[in-house]
Coordinates of C-alpha atoms in Angstrom, one line a residue:
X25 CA 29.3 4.1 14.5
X26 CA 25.8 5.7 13.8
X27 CA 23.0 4.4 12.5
X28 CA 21.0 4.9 9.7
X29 CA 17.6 4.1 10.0
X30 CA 16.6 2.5 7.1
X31 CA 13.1 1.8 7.9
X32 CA 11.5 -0.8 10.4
X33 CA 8.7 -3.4 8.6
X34 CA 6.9 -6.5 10.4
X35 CA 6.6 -8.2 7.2
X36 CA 9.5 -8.0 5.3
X37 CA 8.8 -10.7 2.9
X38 CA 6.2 -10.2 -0.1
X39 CA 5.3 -13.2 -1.1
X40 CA 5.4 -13.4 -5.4
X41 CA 7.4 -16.2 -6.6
X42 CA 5.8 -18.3 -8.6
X43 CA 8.5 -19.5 -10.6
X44 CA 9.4 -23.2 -10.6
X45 CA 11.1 -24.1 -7.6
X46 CA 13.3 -26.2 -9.3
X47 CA 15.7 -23.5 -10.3
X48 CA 16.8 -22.4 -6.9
X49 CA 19.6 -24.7 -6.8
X50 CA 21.4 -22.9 -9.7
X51 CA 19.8 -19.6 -9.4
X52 CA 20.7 -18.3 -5.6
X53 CA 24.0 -19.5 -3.6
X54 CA 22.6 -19.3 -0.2
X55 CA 23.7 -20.2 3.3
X56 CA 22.4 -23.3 4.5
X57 CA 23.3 -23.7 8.3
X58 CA 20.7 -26.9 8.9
X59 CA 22.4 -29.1 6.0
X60 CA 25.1 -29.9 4.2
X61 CA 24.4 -31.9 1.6
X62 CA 24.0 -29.7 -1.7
X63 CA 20.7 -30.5 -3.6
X64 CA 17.6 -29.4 -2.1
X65 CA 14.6 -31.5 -1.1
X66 CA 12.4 -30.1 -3.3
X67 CA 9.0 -31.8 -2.3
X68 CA 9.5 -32.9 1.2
X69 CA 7.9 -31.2 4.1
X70 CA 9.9 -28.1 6.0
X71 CA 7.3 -27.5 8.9
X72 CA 3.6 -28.0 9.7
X73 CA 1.9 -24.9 12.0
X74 CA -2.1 -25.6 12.6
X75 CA -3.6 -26.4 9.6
X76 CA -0.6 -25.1 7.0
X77 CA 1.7 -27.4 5.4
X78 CA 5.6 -25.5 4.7
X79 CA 7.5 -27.6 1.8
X80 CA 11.1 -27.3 1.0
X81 CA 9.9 -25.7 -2.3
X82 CA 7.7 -23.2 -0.7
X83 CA 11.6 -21.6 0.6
X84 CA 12.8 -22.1 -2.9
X85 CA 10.3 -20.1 -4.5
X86 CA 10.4 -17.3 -1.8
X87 CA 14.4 -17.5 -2.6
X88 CA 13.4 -16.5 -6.4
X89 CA 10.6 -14.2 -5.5
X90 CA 13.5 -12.2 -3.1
X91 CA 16.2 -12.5 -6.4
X92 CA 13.6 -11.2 -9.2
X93 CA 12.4 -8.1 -6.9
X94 CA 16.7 -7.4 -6.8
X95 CA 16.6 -8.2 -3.1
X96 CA 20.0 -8.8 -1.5
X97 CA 20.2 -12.3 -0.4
X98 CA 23.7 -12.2 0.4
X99 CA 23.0 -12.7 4.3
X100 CA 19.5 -14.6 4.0
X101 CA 19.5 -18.2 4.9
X102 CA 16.7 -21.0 4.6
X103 CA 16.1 -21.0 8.1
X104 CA 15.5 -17.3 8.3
X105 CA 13.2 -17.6 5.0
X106 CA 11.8 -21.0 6.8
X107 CA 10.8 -19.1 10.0
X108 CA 9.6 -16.1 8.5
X109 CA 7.1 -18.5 6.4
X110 CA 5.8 -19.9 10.1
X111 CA 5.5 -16.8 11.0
X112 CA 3.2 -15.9 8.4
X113 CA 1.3 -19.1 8.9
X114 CA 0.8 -19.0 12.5
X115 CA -0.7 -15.3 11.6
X116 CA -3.1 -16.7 9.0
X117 CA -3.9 -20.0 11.6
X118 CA -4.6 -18.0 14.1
X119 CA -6.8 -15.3 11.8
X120 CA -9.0 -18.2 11.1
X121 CA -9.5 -19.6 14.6
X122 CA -10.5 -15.8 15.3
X123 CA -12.6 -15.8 12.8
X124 CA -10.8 -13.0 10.8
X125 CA -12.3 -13.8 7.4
X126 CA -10.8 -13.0 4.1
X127 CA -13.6 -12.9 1.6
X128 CA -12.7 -14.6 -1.8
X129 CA -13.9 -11.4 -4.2
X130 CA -11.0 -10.0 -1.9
X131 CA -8.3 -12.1 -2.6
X132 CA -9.3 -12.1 -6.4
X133 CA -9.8 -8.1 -6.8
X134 CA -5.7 -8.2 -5.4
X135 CA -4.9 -11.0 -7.7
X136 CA -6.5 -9.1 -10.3
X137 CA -4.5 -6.1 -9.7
X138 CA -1.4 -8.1 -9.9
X139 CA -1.9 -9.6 -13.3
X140 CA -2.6 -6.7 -14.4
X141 CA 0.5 -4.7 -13.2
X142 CA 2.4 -7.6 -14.2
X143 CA 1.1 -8.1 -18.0
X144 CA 1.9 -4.2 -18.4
X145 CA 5.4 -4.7 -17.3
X146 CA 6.5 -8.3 -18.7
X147 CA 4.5 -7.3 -22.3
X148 CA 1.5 -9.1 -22.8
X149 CA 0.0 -12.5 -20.9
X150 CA 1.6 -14.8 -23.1
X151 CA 4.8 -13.7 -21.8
X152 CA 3.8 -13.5 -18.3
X153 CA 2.8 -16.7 -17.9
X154 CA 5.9 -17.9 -19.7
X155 CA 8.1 -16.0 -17.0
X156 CA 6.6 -17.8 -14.5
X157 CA 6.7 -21.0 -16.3
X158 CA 2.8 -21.2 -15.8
X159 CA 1.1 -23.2 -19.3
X160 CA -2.2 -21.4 -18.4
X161 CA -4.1 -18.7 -16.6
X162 CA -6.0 -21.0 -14.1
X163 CA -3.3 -22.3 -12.7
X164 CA -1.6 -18.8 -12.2
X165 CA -4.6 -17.6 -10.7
X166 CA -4.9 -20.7 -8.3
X167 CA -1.7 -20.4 -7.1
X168 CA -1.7 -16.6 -6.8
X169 CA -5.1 -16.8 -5.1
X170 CA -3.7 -19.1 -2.3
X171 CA -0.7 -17.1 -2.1
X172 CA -2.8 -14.0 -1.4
X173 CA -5.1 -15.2 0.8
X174 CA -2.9 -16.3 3.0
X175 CA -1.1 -12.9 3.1
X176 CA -3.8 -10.8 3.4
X177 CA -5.3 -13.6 6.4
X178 CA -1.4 -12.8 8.2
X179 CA -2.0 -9.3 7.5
X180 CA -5.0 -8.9 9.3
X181 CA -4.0 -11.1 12.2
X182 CA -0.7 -8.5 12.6
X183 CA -3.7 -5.9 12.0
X184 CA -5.6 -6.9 14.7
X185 CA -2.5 -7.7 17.3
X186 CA -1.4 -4.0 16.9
X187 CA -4.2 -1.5 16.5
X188 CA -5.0 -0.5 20.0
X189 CA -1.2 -0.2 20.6
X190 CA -0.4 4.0 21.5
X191 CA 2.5 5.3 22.5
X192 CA 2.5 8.4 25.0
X193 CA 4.7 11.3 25.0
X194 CA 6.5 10.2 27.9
X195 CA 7.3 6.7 26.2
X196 CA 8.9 8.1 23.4
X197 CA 11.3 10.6 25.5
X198 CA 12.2 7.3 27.4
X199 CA 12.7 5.7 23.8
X200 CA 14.8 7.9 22.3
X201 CA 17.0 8.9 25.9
X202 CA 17.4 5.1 26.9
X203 CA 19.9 5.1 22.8
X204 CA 23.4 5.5 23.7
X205 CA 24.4 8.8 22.2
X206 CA 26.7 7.6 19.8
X207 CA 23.9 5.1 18.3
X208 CA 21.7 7.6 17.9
X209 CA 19.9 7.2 15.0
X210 CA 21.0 9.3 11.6
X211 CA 18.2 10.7 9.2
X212 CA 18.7 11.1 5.9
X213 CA 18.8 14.3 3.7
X214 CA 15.2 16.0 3.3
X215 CA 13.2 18.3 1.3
X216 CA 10.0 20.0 2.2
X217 CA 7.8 20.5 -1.0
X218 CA 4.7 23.3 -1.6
X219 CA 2.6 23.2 -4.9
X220 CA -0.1 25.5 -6.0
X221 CA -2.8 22.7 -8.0
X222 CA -5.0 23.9 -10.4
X223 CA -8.1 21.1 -11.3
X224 CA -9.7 21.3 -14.7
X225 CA -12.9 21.5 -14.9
X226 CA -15.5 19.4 -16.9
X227 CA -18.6 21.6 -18.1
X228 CA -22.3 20.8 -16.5
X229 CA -23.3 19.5 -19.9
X230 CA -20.6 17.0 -19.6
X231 CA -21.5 16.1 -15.7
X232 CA -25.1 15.8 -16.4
X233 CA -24.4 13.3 -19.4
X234 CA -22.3 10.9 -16.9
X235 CA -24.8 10.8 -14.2
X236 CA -27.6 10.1 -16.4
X237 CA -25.3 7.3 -18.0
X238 CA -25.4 6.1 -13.9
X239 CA -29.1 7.1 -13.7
X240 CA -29.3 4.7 -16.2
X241 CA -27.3 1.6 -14.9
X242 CA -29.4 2.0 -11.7
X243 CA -32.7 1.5 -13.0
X244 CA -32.1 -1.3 -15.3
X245 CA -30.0 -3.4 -11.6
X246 CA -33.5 -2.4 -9.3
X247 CA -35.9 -2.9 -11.6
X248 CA -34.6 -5.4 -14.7
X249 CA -32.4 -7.1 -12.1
X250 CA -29.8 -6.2 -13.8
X251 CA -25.8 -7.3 -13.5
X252 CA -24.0 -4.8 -11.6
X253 CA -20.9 -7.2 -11.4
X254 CA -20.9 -7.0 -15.6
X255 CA -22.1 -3.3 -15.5
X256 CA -19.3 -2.3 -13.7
X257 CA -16.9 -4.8 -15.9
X258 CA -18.4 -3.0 -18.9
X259 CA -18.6 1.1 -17.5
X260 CA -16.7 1.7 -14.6
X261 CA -13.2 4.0 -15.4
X262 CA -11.7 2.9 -11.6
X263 CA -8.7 0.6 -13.1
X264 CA -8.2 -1.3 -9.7
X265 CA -11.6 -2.6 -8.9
X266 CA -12.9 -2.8 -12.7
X267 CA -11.5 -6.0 -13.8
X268 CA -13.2 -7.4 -10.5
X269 CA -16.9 -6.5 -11.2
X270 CA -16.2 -2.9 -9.2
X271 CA -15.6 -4.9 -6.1
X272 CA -14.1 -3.5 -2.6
X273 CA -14.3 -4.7 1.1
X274 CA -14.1 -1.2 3.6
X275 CA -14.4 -0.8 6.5
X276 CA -14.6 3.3 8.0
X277 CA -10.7 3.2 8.2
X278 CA -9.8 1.9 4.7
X279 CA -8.4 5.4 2.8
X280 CA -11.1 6.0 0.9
X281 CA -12.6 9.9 0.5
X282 CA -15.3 11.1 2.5
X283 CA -17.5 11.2 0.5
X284 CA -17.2 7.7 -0.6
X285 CA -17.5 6.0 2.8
X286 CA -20.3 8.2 3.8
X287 CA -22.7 6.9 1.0
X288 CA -21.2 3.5 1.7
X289 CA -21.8 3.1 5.2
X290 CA -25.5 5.0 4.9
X291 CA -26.6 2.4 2.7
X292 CA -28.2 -1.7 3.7
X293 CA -27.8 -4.6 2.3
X294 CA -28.3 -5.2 -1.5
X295 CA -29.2 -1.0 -1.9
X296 CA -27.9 0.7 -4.8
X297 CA -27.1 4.5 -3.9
X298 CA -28.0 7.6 -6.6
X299 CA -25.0 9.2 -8.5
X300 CA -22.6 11.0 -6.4
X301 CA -19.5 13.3 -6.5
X302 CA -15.6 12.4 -5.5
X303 CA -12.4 14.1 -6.4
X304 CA -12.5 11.2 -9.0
X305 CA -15.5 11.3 -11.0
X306 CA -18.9 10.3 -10.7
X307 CA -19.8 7.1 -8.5
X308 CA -23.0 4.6 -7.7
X309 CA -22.6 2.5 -5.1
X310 CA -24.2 -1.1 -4.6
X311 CA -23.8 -3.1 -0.9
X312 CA -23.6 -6.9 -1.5
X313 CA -22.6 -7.8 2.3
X314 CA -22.4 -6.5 5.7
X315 CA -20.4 -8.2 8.5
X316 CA -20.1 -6.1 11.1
X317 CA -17.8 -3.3 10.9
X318 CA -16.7 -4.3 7.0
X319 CA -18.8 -4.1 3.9
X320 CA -18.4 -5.5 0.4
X321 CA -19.4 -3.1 -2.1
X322 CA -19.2 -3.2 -6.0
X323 CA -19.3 0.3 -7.5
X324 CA -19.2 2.2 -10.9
X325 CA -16.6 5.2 -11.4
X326 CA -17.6 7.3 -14.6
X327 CA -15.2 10.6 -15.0
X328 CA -16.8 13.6 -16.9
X329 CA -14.7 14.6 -20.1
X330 CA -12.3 17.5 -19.7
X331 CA -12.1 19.8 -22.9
X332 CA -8.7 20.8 -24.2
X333 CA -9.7 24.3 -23.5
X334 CA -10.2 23.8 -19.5
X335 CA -6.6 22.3 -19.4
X336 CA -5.2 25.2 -21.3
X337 CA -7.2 27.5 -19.1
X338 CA -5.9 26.0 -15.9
X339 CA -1.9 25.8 -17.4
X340 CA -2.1 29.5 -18.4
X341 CA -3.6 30.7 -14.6
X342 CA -0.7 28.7 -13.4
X343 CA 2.2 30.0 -15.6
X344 CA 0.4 33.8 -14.3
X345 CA 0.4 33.0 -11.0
X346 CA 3.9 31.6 -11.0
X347 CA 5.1 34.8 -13.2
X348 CA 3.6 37.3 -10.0
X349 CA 5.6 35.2 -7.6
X350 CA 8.5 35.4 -9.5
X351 CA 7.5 39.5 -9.9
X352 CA 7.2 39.5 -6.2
X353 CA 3.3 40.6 -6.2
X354 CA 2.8 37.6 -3.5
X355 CA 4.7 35.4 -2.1
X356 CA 4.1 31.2 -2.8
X357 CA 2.3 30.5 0.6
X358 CA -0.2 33.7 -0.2
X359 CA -0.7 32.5 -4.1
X360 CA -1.6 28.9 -2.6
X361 CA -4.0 30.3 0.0
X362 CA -5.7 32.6 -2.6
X363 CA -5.2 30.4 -6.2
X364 CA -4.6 26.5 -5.1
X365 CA -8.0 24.1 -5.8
X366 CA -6.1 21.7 -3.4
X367 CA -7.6 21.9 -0.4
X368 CA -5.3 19.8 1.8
X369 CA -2.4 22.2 0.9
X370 CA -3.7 25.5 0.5
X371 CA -4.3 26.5 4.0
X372 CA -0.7 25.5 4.7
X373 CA 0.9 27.4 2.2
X374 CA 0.9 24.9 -0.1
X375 CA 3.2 22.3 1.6
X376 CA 2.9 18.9 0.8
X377 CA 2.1 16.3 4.1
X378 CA 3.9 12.9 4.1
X379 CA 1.8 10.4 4.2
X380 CA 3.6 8.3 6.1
X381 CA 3.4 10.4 8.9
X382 CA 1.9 13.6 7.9
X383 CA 5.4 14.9 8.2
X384 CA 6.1 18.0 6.4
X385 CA 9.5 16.5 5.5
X386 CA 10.2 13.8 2.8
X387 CA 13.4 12.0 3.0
X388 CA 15.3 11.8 -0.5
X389 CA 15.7 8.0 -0.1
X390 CA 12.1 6.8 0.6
X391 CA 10.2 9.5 -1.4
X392 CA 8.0 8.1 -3.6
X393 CA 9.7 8.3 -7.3
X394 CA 6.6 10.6 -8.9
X395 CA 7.1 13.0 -6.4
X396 CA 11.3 13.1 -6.9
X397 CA 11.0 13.1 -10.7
X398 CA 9.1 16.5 -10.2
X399 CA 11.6 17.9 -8.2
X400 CA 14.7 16.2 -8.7
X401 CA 16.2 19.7 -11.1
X402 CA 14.7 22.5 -8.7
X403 CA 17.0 24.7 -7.3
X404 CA 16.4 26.7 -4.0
X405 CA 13.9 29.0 -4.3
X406 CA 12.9 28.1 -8.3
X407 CA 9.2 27.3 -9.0
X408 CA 9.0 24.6 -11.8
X409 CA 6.9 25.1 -14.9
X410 CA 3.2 23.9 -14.9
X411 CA 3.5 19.8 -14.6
X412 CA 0.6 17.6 -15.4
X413 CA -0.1 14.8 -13.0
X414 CA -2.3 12.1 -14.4
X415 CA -4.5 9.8 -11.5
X416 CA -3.3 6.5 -11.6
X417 CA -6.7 5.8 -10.1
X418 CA -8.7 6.8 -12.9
X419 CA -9.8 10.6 -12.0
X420 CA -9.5 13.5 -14.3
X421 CA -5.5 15.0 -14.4
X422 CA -4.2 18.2 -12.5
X423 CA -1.8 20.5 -12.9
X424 CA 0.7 22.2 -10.1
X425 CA 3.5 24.6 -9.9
X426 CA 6.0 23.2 -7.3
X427 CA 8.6 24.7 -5.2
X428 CA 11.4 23.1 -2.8
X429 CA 10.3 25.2 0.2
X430 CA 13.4 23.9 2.5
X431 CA 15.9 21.5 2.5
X432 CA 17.6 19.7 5.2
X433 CA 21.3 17.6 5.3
X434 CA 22.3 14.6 7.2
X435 CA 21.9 15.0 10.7
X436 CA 22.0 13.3 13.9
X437 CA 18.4 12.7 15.6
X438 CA 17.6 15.7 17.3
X439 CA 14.6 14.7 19.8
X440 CA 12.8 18.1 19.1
X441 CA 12.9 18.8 15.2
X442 CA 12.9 15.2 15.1
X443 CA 9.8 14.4 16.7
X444 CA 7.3 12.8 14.7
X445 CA 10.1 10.1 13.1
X446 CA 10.9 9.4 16.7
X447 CA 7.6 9.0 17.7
X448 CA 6.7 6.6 14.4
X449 CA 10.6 4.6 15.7
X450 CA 8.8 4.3 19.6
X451 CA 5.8 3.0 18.4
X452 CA 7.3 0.2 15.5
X453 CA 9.5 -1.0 18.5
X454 CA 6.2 -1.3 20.9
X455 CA 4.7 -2.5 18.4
X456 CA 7.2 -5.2 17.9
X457 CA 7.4 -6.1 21.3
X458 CA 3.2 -6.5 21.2
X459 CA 4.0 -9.4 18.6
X460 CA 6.8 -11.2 20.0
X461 CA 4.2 -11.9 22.9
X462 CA 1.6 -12.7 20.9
X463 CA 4.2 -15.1 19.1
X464 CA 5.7 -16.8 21.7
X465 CA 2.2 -17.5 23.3
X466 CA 0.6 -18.1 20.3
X467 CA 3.5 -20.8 19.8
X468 CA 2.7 -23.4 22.9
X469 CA -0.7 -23.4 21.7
X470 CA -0.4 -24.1 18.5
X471 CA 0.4 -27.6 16.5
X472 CA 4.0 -27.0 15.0
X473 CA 6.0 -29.7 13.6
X474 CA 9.7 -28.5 12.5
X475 CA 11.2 -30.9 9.9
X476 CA 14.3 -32.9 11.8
X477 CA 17.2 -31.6 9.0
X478 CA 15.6 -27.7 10.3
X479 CA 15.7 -28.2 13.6
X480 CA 19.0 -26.9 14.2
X481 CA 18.0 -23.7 13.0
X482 CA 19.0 -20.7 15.2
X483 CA 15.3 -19.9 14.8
X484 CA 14.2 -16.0 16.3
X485 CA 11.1 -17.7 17.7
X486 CA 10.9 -20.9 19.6
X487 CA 9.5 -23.1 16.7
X488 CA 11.5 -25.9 18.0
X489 CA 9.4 -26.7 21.2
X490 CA 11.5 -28.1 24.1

């Protein structure tokens, strides 16, 4: 039998459930190996690991969290759940003792984000907090701050555990030679995807207008001692960080653009940088801490207004250009090198990377939905209409002709065309391997009480210290 490789994760949990514990009973049927009575105790104590308590109702709640994302829990029990929660508090112990800090404007720019992605799908916040049973929005925002922080303090402990790890050529032909041939691994069917982008333009008049709005805002913070936390609340157009006062933590490997980091990371302590230019707009920058490597920063996006007549300029070039392929003038690799305003394409003939692993192939099963919906109808060798794509980061929209540039079926792993998704398999397993040490020796170390009903558990880690 062959596998299909689905996609390895080190966290597999994401931890969301907030809704009353007290419904698990009723609401999940799940296989309970350390127990067999048939009500849960809801408010006794699973586990202890360092400083982090585990209640029974902590595994309730991640039962509902797993059930309201429509994850399977046909073959999840509460001890798996129970030591993937140790897991994730050994990381966070251990992230403190290393001094692996989490700042608070962190935790509450991501908590920020999710209320706000949650309000937009449930309705309004009335009805969010009356899906999770919540009678106000302090208490959502305590429970969801704890809940972050401790994921984000994991995070960076797994982080931290695997970032030197690298995996040599010679390691993955020994990886991928060492599988049985008939468990090699199966990849699913893919596409590869070129676009020719065309970026309206917003005039000078309506550039100079924005940066003197952000002239503006710097003056009155160095010299009035003004509010950039409130500024940004009350100017900046960069959805994720707005509601937060503009706030980030970066380091030089968070994805940010250039041009971003490099105004960032020229600046000290409590500076306030002059306008600047991204792909997204128009930016100032203010520094509110350094620590090291990392930098909390608050800034204000302001995107220049893009008349109707640049967007109906760049849709017509596109339907010409797409009409001269079609009329065999140029081909699509030679209209993206010569027309594209996408710099990260154009050289390349327009074809898209994976971001994953800068792949030129995306797999129909894990491409990201935007992408499919613009593809989904093409046929082989058809370039689609002009399709606007708006930023979900706030910058101005483009527009792209797209074309299906290859496709690939089913196929057994082949250790040359395969390469790179071998390579990423090599590393995950290394990578693996690099925490199950750092568990297991993490684990004598460590204060860990396991609750007596749970000790039974066929746990994947030694929790249960002989």
């Amino acid at each position: 039998m062959r596998k299909k490789i689905k996609g390895l994760s080190i966290a597999f949990l994401a931890f969301f459930g907030m809704v009353q514990a007290q419904e698990a009973d009723e609401a999940l049927g799940v296989n309970d190996s350390t127990s067999s009575v048939n009500k849960v105790k809801l408010d006794g104590i699973a586990a202890v690991v360092g400083d982090y308590v585990i209640l029974e109702s902590d595994i309730d709640k991640t039962l509902i969290d797993l059930q309201n994302q429509g994850a399977s829990t046909e073959d999840i029990t509460r001890c798996s759940l129970l030591g993937k929660l140790m897991e994730d508090r050994l990381y966070a112990h251990q992230a403190v003792q290393d001094s692996l800090l989490v700042s608070d404007d962190m935790v509450n720019a991501q908590s920020d984000r999710q209320i706000q992605q949650l309000t937009q799908q449930i309705g309004s916040v009335e009805k969010m907090l009356s899906y999770y049973k919540k009678t106000d929005m302090e208490s959502f925002r305590e429970e969801l701050f704890e809940i972050n922080k401790l994921r984000m303090l994991s995070e960076k402990m797994q982080g931290k555990i695997v970032e030197e790890i690298e995996i040599t050529p010679e390691e993955v032909r020994q990886f991928f030679y060492k599988i049985p041939e008939d468990e090699r691994p199966v990849f699913g069917a893919e596409l590869e995807i070129a676009q020719i982008v065309k970026q309206p333009e917003a005039p000078e008049e309506e550039k100079q207008k924005v940066i003197n709005e952000l002239n503006k805002i710097r003056q009155d913070v160095l010299e009035n001692d003004g509010n950039f936390r409130v500024k940004a609340i009350l100017h900046s157009e960069d959805p994720g960080s707005r509601p937060n006062g503009g706030f980030y933590s970066i380091t030089k490997e968070t994805g940010f653009v250039k041009e971003f980091k490099d105004v960032a990371f020229s600046l000290n302590e409590g500076e306030v940088s002059e306008p600047f230019e991204t792909i997204f707009g128009y930016h100032i920058i203010f520094v509110e801490k350094v620590r090291g490597q990392e930098r909390d920063i608050r800034h204000i996006l302001m995107i220049p207004d893009v008349p109707q007549s640049a967007i109906d300029k760049a849709v017509s070039e596109l339907d010409t250009i797409r009409k001269h392929i079609l009329e065999g003038k140029y081909t699509f690799a030679e209209a993206a090198l010569n027309f594209s305003e996408e710099k990260e394409t154009k050289f390349d003939g327009g074809l898209l990377r994976n971001p994953i692993n800068f792949d030129s192939r995306f797999e129909l099963t894990k491409m990201d939905p935007k992408l499919y919906n613009q593809v989904r109808d093409l046929k082989d060798g058809e370039i689609s209409r002009p399709i606007r794509e708006d930023d979900e980061r706030g910058g101005p929209p483009k527009f792209k002709i797209m074309k299906i540039s290859n496709r690939y079926d089913e196929h057994e792993a082949d250790f040359a065309k395969d390469y790179l998704k071998i390579q990423e398999l090599a590393l995950r397993e290394k990578q693996f391997k690099a925490i199950k040490e750092w568990m297991n020796e993490h684990i004598e170390d460590t204060y860990i009480h396991v609750d007596p009903e749970s000790r039974s558990c066929d746990f994947a880690n030694n929790w249960v210290k002989e």
